[in-house]
CSV table of C-alpha atoms in Angstrom, one decimal:
chain,number,residue,atom,x,y,z
A,1,MET,CA,190.8,175.1,95.5
A,2,LYS,CA,193.5,172.6,96.5
A,3,ASN,CA,195.1,170.5,93.9
A,4,CYS,CA,195.8,166.8,94.7
A,5,ILE,CA,197.6,164.2,92.6
A,6,PHE,CA,196.6,160.7,93.4
A,7,ILE,CA,198.9,158.0,92.0
A,8,SER,CA,197.0,154.8,90.8
A,9,PRO,CA,193.5,155.8,91.7
A,10,ASN,CA,192.2,152.6,90.0
A,11,PHE,CA,194.2,150.0,92.0
A,12,PRO,CA,193.7,148.7,94.6
A,13,THR,CA,190.1,148.6,93.4
A,14,ASN,CA,188.6,150.3,96.5
A,15,TYR,CA,191.0,153.4,96.4
A,16,TRP,CA,188.9,155.4,94.1
A,17,GLN,CA,186.9,156.2,97.3
A,18,PHE,CA,189.7,158.3,98.6
A,19,CYS,CA,189.5,160.4,95.4
A,20,TYR,CA,185.7,160.4,95.5
A,21,GLU,CA,185.6,162.0,99.0
A,22,LEU,CA,188.3,164.5,98.0
A,23,LYS,CA,186.4,165.6,95.0
A,24,LYS,CA,183.2,165.9,97.1
A,25,ASN,CA,185.2,168.2,99.5
A,26,GLY,CA,186.0,170.6,96.5
A,27,VAL,CA,189.5,169.3,95.9
A,28,ASN,CA,190.8,169.3,92.3
A,29,VAL,CA,191.7,165.6,92.0
A,30,LEU,CA,194.3,164.7,89.3
A,31,GLY,CA,194.9,161.0,88.8
A,32,ILE,CA,198.0,159.3,87.3
A,33,GLY,CA,197.7,155.7,86.2
A,34,ASP,CA,198.6,153.1,83.6
A,35,GLN,CA,195.2,151.9,82.7
A,36,PRO,CA,193.5,153.4,79.6
A,37,TYR,CA,190.9,155.9,80.5
A,38,ASP,CA,188.2,154.1,78.6
A,39,GLU,CA,188.9,151.0,80.7
A,40,LEU,CA,188.5,152.8,84.1
A,41,THR,CA,185.4,152.1,86.0
A,42,ASP,CA,182.7,154.7,86.2
A,43,GLU,CA,183.5,155.1,89.9
A,44,VAL,CA,187.1,155.9,89.2
A,45,ARG,CA,186.3,158.4,86.3
A,46,ASN,CA,183.6,160.2,88.3
A,47,SER,CA,186.0,160.6,91.2
A,48,LEU,CA,188.7,162.5,89.1
A,49,ASN,CA,188.8,166.0,87.6
A,50,GLU,CA,191.5,164.8,85.3
A,51,TYR,CA,193.4,161.6,84.4
A,52,TYR,CA,196.8,161.4,82.9
A,53,LYS,CA,197.7,158.0,81.5
A,54,VAL,CA,201.3,156.7,81.5
A,55,ASP,CA,202.5,153.6,79.7
A,56,SER,CA,203.8,152.2,83.0
A,57,LEU,CA,203.8,153.5,86.6
A,58,GLU,CA,207.1,151.7,87.0
A,59,ASN,CA,208.6,154.3,84.5
A,60,GLU,CA,210.1,157.0,86.8
A,61,GLU,CA,210.6,159.5,84.0
A,62,GLU,CA,207.0,159.1,82.6
A,63,VAL,CA,205.5,159.7,86.0
A,64,TYR,CA,207.8,162.7,86.5
A,65,ARG,CA,206.6,164.2,83.2
A,66,ALA,CA,203.0,163.5,84.2
A,67,VAL,CA,203.4,165.5,87.4
A,68,ALA,CA,205.3,168.3,85.6
A,69,PHE,CA,202.5,168.6,83.0
A,70,LEU,CA,199.7,168.6,85.7
A,71,ILE,CA,201.6,171.4,87.5
A,72,PHE,CA,202.0,173.4,84.3
A,73,LYS,CA,198.2,173.0,83.7
A,74,HIS,CA,196.8,173.4,87.2
A,75,GLY,CA,199.4,175.2,89.1
A,76,HIS,CA,200.9,174.4,92.6
A,77,ILE,CA,200.2,170.9,93.8
A,78,ASP,CA,199.1,170.9,97.5
A,79,TRP,CA,199.0,167.1,97.9
A,80,LEU,CA,200.6,164.1,96.2
A,81,GLU,CA,199.6,160.6,97.5
A,82,SER,CA,199.1,157.0,96.6
A,83,ASN,CA,198.3,155.5,100.0
A,84,ASN,CA,200.2,152.5,98.7
A,85,GLU,CA,203.3,151.0,100.2
A,86,TYR,CA,204.7,150.1,96.8
A,87,TRP,CA,204.9,153.7,95.7
A,88,LEU,CA,205.9,155.2,99.1
A,89,GLU,CA,209.5,156.0,98.1
A,90,ARG,CA,208.6,157.3,94.7
A,91,ASP,CA,205.9,159.5,96.3
A,92,ALA,CA,208.5,161.0,98.6
A,93,ARG,CA,210.9,161.7,95.7
A,94,LEU,CA,208.1,163.4,93.6
A,95,ARG,CA,207.2,165.6,96.6
A,96,THR,CA,210.8,166.5,97.2
A,97,GLU,CA,211.5,167.3,93.5
A,98,PHE,CA,208.4,169.4,93.0
A,99,HIS,CA,208.4,171.1,96.4
A,100,ILE,CA,205.2,169.5,97.6
A,101,THR,CA,205.6,169.8,101.4
A,102,SER,CA,202.4,168.0,102.6
A,103,GLY,CA,204.0,164.6,103.1
A,104,PHE,CA,207.2,162.6,103.6
A,105,GLN,CA,210.3,163.8,101.7
A,106,THR,CA,213.2,161.8,100.4
A,107,GLU,CA,215.2,162.3,103.6
A,108,ASP,CA,212.4,160.8,105.6
A,109,ILE,CA,212.5,157.4,103.8
A,110,PRO,CA,215.2,155.5,105.7
A,111,ARG,CA,213.4,155.6,109.0
A,112,ILE,CA,209.9,154.7,107.6
A,113,LYS,CA,211.0,152.0,105.1
A,114,TYR,CA,214.1,150.2,106.4
A,115,LYS,CA,213.2,147.8,109.3
A,116,SER,CA,216.7,148.3,110.9
A,117,LYS,CA,216.2,152.0,111.0
A,118,MET,CA,212.7,151.8,112.4
A,119,LYS,CA,214.0,150.2,115.6
A,120,GLU,CA,215.6,153.3,117.0
A,121,TYR,CA,212.4,155.3,116.8
A,122,TYR,CA,210.5,152.5,118.5
A,123,ILE,CA,213.1,152.5,121.2
A,124,LYS,CA,212.7,156.3,121.5
A,125,ALA,CA,208.9,155.7,122.0
A,126,GLY,CA,209.7,153.3,124.9
A,127,ILE,CA,208.6,150.1,123.0
A,128,PRO,CA,210.9,147.0,123.1
A,129,VAL,CA,212.3,145.7,119.8
A,130,ALA,CA,213.5,142.3,118.7
A,131,ARG,CA,217.3,141.8,118.5
A,132,TYR,CA,218.6,141.9,115.0
A,133,HIS,CA,221.6,141.3,112.7
A,134,MET,CA,222.2,142.6,109.2
A,135,VAL,CA,222.9,139.5,107.1
A,136,ASP,CA,226.5,139.4,106.1
A,137,THR,CA,228.6,136.2,106.2
A,138,MET,CA,227.9,132.7,107.5
A,139,GLU,CA,230.2,133.4,110.5
A,140,GLY,CA,228.4,136.7,111.3
A,141,CYS,CA,225.0,135.1,111.2
A,142,LEU,CA,226.0,132.1,113.3
A,143,GLU,CA,227.4,134.4,115.9
A,144,PHE,CA,224.0,136.2,116.2
A,145,ILE,CA,222.2,132.9,116.2
A,146,LYS,CA,224.5,131.7,119.0
A,147,GLU,CA,223.1,134.6,121.0
A,148,VAL,CA,219.4,134.3,120.2
A,149,HIS,CA,219.1,130.6,119.1
A,150,TYR,CA,217.1,129.1,116.3
A,151,PRO,CA,214.7,129.8,114.8
A,152,VAL,CA,215.4,133.2,113.3
A,153,ILE,CA,213.5,135.3,110.8
A,154,THR,CA,215.2,136.8,107.7
A,155,LYS,CA,213.5,139.4,105.4
A,156,PRO,CA,214.5,142.3,103.2
A,157,ASP,CA,215.5,145.3,105.2
A,158,ASN,CA,213.3,147.3,102.8
A,159,GLY,CA,210.4,145.0,101.8
A,160,VAL,CA,206.7,145.1,101.2
A,161,GLY,CA,204.5,142.6,103.2
A,162,ALA,CA,205.9,139.1,103.7
A,163,SER,CA,207.6,138.7,100.4
A,164,HIS,CA,211.0,136.9,100.6
A,165,THR,CA,210.6,136.4,104.4
A,166,TYR,CA,211.8,133.1,105.8
A,167,LYS,CA,211.9,131.3,109.2
A,168,LEU,CA,215.2,129.4,109.5
A,169,SER,CA,215.4,126.6,112.0
A,170,SER,CA,218.7,124.9,111.3
A,171,TYR,CA,222.2,125.3,109.9
A,172,GLU,CA,221.1,123.6,106.7
A,173,GLU,CA,218.3,126.2,106.2
A,174,LEU,CA,220.6,129.0,106.9
A,175,LYS,CA,223.1,127.7,104.3
A,176,LYS,CA,220.5,127.3,101.7
A,177,PHE,CA,219.2,130.9,102.3
A,178,LEU,CA,222.6,132.4,102.1
A,179,GLU,CA,223.4,130.5,98.9
A,180,THR,CA,220.1,131.5,97.1
A,181,LYS,CA,219.2,134.9,98.4
A,182,THR,CA,219.5,137.8,96.0
A,183,PRO,CA,223.0,139.3,96.7
A,184,GLU,CA,222.1,143.0,96.0
A,185,ILE,CA,219.2,143.0,98.5
A,186,PRO,CA,220.1,143.8,102.1
A,187,TYR,CA,218.5,141.4,104.6
A,188,ILE,CA,217.8,141.8,108.3
A,189,MET,CA,217.8,138.7,110.6
A,190,GLU,CA,215.8,138.9,113.8
A,191,GLU,CA,215.2,136.6,116.7
A,192,PHE,CA,211.9,134.7,116.4
A,193,ILE,CA,209.0,136.0,118.5
A,194,ASP,CA,206.1,133.8,119.5
A,195,ALA,CA,203.3,136.3,119.1
A,196,GLU,CA,200.2,137.4,117.3
A,197,VAL,CA,200.2,140.7,115.4
A,198,ASN,CA,198.1,143.6,116.7
A,199,SER,CA,197.9,146.8,114.7
A,200,TYR,CA,197.3,150.4,115.3
A,201,ASP,CA,195.4,152.0,112.4
A,202,ALA,CA,194.8,155.7,112.5
A,203,ILE,CA,194.3,158.8,110.5
A,204,VAL,CA,196.6,161.5,112.0
A,205,ASP,CA,196.2,165.2,111.6
A,206,ALA,CA,198.8,167.9,110.9
A,207,ASN,CA,199.7,168.1,114.6
A,208,GLY,CA,200.2,164.4,114.9
A,209,ASP,CA,197.0,163.8,116.8
A,210,PRO,CA,194.5,161.0,115.8
A,211,LEU,CA,191.3,161.9,114.1
A,212,PHE,CA,190.3,158.2,114.1
A,213,GLU,CA,191.8,155.1,115.7
A,214,THR,CA,191.2,151.4,115.5
A,215,GLY,CA,193.2,148.2,115.0
A,216,ASN,CA,193.3,144.6,113.8
A,217,VAL,CA,194.5,141.3,115.0
A,218,THR,CA,196.2,138.7,112.8
A,219,PRO,CA,196.2,135.3,114.7
A,220,ASN,CA,198.5,133.6,112.1
A,221,SER,CA,201.4,135.5,110.5
A,222,ILE,CA,201.3,136.8,107.0
A,223,MET,CA,204.7,135.1,106.5
A,224,ASP,CA,203.1,131.7,107.2
A,225,ILE,CA,200.1,132.5,105.0
A,226,VAL,CA,202.4,133.3,102.1
A,227,ASN,CA,205.1,130.6,102.6
A,228,ASN,CA,202.6,127.8,103.5
A,229,ALA,CA,199.8,128.7,101.1
A,230,ASP,CA,197.6,128.9,104.1
A,231,ASN,CA,194.2,130.6,104.6
A,232,SER,CA,194.2,134.2,105.5
A,233,VAL,CA,192.6,135.4,108.7
A,234,TYR,CA,192.5,138.7,110.5
A,235,TYR,CA,189.8,140.9,112.0
A,236,ILE,CA,189.1,144.5,113.0
A,237,VAL,CA,188.7,144.8,116.7
A,238,LYS,CA,185.5,146.0,118.3
A,239,GLU,CA,187.5,148.2,120.8
A,240,LEU,CA,191.2,149.1,120.5
A,241,SER,CA,193.0,147.9,123.6
A,242,LYS,CA,194.6,150.6,125.8
A,243,ASP,CA,198.2,149.3,125.4
A,244,THR,CA,197.9,149.2,121.6
A,245,LYS,CA,196.5,152.6,121.5
A,246,ALA,CA,199.2,154.0,123.9
A,247,ALA,CA,202.0,152.3,121.7
A,248,GLY,CA,200.4,153.6,118.5
A,249,ARG,CA,200.2,157.2,119.7
A,250,ALA,CA,203.8,157.0,121.1
A,251,THR,CA,205.0,155.7,117.7
A,252,VAL,CA,203.3,158.5,115.9
A,253,LYS,CA,205.1,161.1,118.0
A,254,SER,CA,208.5,159.3,117.8
A,255,PHE,CA,208.4,159.0,114.0
A,256,GLY,CA,207.0,162.4,113.5
A,257,VAL,CA,203.9,161.4,111.6
A,258,LYS,CA,201.6,164.1,110.4
A,259,SER,CA,198.7,164.2,108.0
A,260,ARG,CA,198.7,160.5,107.1
A,261,PHE,CA,196.6,157.3,107.3
A,262,VAL,CA,198.9,154.8,109.1
A,263,HIS,CA,199.1,151.1,109.9
A,264,PHE,CA,201.6,150.2,112.7
A,265,GLU,CA,202.2,146.6,113.6
A,266,PHE,CA,203.1,145.2,117.0
A,267,PHE,CA,203.7,141.8,118.4
A,268,ARG,CA,201.6,140.7,121.4
A,269,LEU,CA,203.7,138.0,123.2
A,270,LEU,CA,202.1,134.6,123.4
A,271,LYS,CA,204.6,133.7,126.1
A,272,ASP,CA,207.3,135.2,128.3
A,273,HIS,CA,210.3,136.2,126.2
A,274,LYS,CA,213.6,136.9,127.8
A,275,GLY,CA,214.8,140.4,127.3
A,276,LEU,CA,211.6,141.5,125.8
A,277,GLY,CA,208.7,141.1,128.2
A,278,LYS,CA,206.0,138.9,129.7
A,279,LYS,CA,203.2,137.1,128.0
A,280,GLY,CA,200.6,139.6,126.6
A,281,GLN,CA,203.0,142.5,126.4
A,282,ILE,CA,203.2,144.7,123.3
A,283,ILE,CA,206.5,144.9,121.5
A,284,ALA,CA,207.5,146.5,118.1
A,285,LEU,CA,207.2,144.9,114.7
A,286,GLU,CA,207.2,147.6,111.9
A,287,VAL,CA,205.6,150.8,110.7
A,288,ASN,CA,203.6,151.2,107.6
A,289,MET,CA,202.9,154.8,106.6
A,290,ARG,CA,199.8,154.1,104.6
A,291,PRO,CA,196.4,152.3,105.2
A,292,CYS,CA,196.4,148.6,106.0
A,293,GLY,CA,196.2,146.8,102.6
A,294,GLY,CA,193.4,145.1,100.7
A,295,PHE,CA,189.8,145.8,101.8
A,296,THR,CA,190.8,146.8,105.3
A,297,PRO,CA,189.5,150.3,105.0
A,298,ASP,CA,186.1,149.0,104.1
A,299,MET,CA,186.3,146.5,107.0
A,300,ILE,CA,187.1,149.4,109.4
A,301,ASN,CA,183.9,151.1,108.1
A,302,PHE,CA,181.9,148.0,108.6
A,303,ALA,CA,183.3,147.5,112.2
A,304,HIS,CA,182.6,151.0,113.3
A,305,ASN,CA,179.8,152.3,111.1
A,306,THR,CA,182.0,155.2,109.8
A,307,ASN,CA,183.8,156.3,106.6
A,308,VAL,CA,187.6,156.4,106.8
A,309,TYR,CA,187.8,157.5,103.1
A,310,LYS,CA,185.9,160.6,104.1
A,311,ILE,CA,187.9,161.1,107.4
A,312,TRP,CA,191.1,161.0,105.4
A,313,ALA,CA,189.7,163.3,102.7
A,314,ASP,CA,188.5,165.8,105.4
A,315,MET,CA,192.0,165.8,106.9
A,316,VAL,CA,193.4,166.7,103.5
A,317,ALA,CA,190.9,169.3,102.7
A,318,TYR,CA,190.2,170.8,106.1
A,319,GLY,CA,192.7,169.5,108.6
A,320,ARG,CA,189.9,168.0,110.6
A,321,SER,CA,186.8,165.7,110.4
A,322,THR,CA,183.4,165.5,112.1
A,323,VAL,CA,182.5,162.1,110.5
A,324,ALA,CA,180.5,160.1,113.1
A,325,VAL,CA,181.5,156.7,114.4
A,326,GLY,CA,178.6,154.5,115.1
A,327,GLN,CA,178.0,151.1,116.8
A,328,HIS,CA,181.2,149.0,117.2
A,329,SER,CA,181.5,145.4,116.1
A,330,TYR,CA,184.1,142.8,115.1
A,331,CYS,CA,184.7,142.6,111.3
A,332,ALA,CA,186.2,139.3,110.3
A,333,TYR,CA,188.2,138.5,107.1
A,334,ALA,CA,188.4,134.9,105.9
A,335,GLY,CA,190.5,134.4,102.7
A,336,LEU,CA,190.1,130.7,101.7
A,337,ARG,CA,192.8,129.1,99.6
A,338,ASP,CA,191.8,127.3,96.4
A,339,GLY,CA,192.5,123.6,96.4
A,340,LYS,CA,191.5,122.9,100.0
A,341,ASN,CA,188.7,120.5,100.8
A,342,PHE,CA,186.5,122.7,103.0
A,343,ALA,CA,183.7,121.2,104.9
A,344,MET,CA,181.3,124.1,103.9
A,345,SER,CA,180.5,125.0,100.4
A,346,HIS,CA,180.1,128.6,99.3
A,347,ALA,CA,176.3,128.1,99.3
A,348,ASP,CA,176.5,126.7,102.9
A,349,ILE,CA,178.5,129.7,104.1
A,350,MET,CA,176.0,132.1,102.6
A,351,GLU,CA,173.0,130.3,103.9
A,352,LEU,CA,174.4,130.3,107.5
A,353,TYR,CA,176.1,133.6,107.5
A,354,GLY,CA,174.4,135.7,104.8
A,355,GLU,CA,172.9,138.2,107.2
A,356,HIS,CA,176.4,138.9,108.6
A,357,MET,CA,178.2,139.2,105.2
A,358,LYS,CA,179.4,142.6,104.0
A,359,MET,CA,181.7,141.5,101.1
A,360,VAL,CA,182.1,138.3,99.2
A,361,GLU,CA,184.6,138.5,96.3
A,362,ARG,CA,187.4,136.7,94.4
A,363,ILE,CA,190.8,138.1,95.2
A,364,PRO,CA,192.9,139.4,92.3
A,365,ASP,CA,195.9,137.0,91.6
A,366,VAL,CA,198.4,139.7,92.4
A,367,LEU,CA,197.1,139.9,96.0
A,368,SER,CA,196.2,136.3,96.6
A,369,ASP,CA,199.4,135.1,98.0
A,370,ALA,CA,198.7,137.1,101.2
A,371,MET,CA,195.0,137.3,101.1
A,372,GLY,CA,193.7,134.0,99.8
A,373,ASN,CA,191.6,133.4,96.7
A,374,GLN,CA,188.0,133.6,97.9
A,375,MET,CA,187.2,136.2,100.6
A,376,TYR,CA,184.4,136.6,103.0
A,377,VAL,CA,184.0,139.7,105.2
A,378,ALA,CA,181.4,139.4,108.0
A,379,VAL,CA,180.4,141.5,111.0
A,380,PHE,CA,179.7,140.1,114.5
A,381,ASP,CA,178.6,141.6,117.8
A,382,THR,CA,180.7,139.1,119.9
A,383,LYS,CA,184.1,137.5,119.6
A,384,GLU,CA,182.4,134.1,120.4
A,385,GLU,CA,180.3,134.5,117.2
A,386,MET,CA,183.3,135.4,115.2
A,387,ASP,CA,185.4,132.6,116.4
A,388,THR,CA,182.6,130.1,115.5
A,389,PHE,CA,182.5,131.6,112.0
A,390,TYR,CA,186.1,131.1,111.6
A,391,LYS,CA,185.9,127.5,112.9
A,392,ASN,CA,183.1,126.7,110.5
A,393,VAL,CA,184.3,128.3,107.3
A,394,LEU,CA,188.0,127.1,107.6
A,395,GLU,CA,187.2,123.5,108.7
A,396,CYS,CA,188.3,121.0,106.1
A,397,LYS,CA,186.8,117.5,105.5
């Protein structure tokens, strides 16, 4: 029997399903989390063979002791995972320290976490990348801006999501950014790309071959959603485009990805961009060596009538999966922001789109910056139906 440690099985709230499918496959699933056992949902408790509570998952020493105890009790650990961007580096350190070889090690972290390091692997895959400059002095930044022109994007070189990401359009904004940014955090500055985000989402086996592939499209950037307190909109595609699939597979090979659920982001140019490509072309954005966040795994299941939690668990347990993929649809996410005067009430939305709805929930505050406050997930056969849905539910009075 394989032993698998799963970090934070209770959050995000849908991640117990990874554990549930592992346990069904005969894997000994050992959870580490900071929520008291009695407060775990029945779904989480029933998905684990054992749960070790720490006072805080932020406490490196506590988590280290938890892993050591579970190894002492259960023997060699075959797998350690959180499927969570926040814990990616710590997962790698734990694997390295405890000789768990089925995942990224400490030495792998720079190329998969630092945006500046990712670029050479995208280039190796034959995918264009935006020009960049590591933020240093005012003079250095101005020299770069002289080359690429305003606006520019600044963000932490090693960051999660759109946190602390800014679009600078003038000398005054640059000056304010340099004066207020956290000094100890390395920032990368990139030329601004007028594009929508297209993703490649896949579960990859031990040979680096995809067991399952799909993708999503984000018409408005997460940066704008967070910084402007805008509504959150993205959707799972009915069919993955050939160029996104080719770029995703090339990126998997270039980065040496094996035995993982991945979410790679690409820009699709909305207009010709000198030095990068023509309108409609795919260029690199960043890699995320974990599933797309929030309820995206569920949305993928709705869009393709499948079960990516089981496909991932099959990959861990058997190295392969025979889970069926059914009829394809678009799966739309609309995260509405509190305080906006929407034309349609909740009751109106449910009356008009109830038969299409798959999930209707309030978003936890910790996730609401990027995902909105009230979310609706709905499935549609055609893009026209989906576009009408977005127009109706996002319209304000």
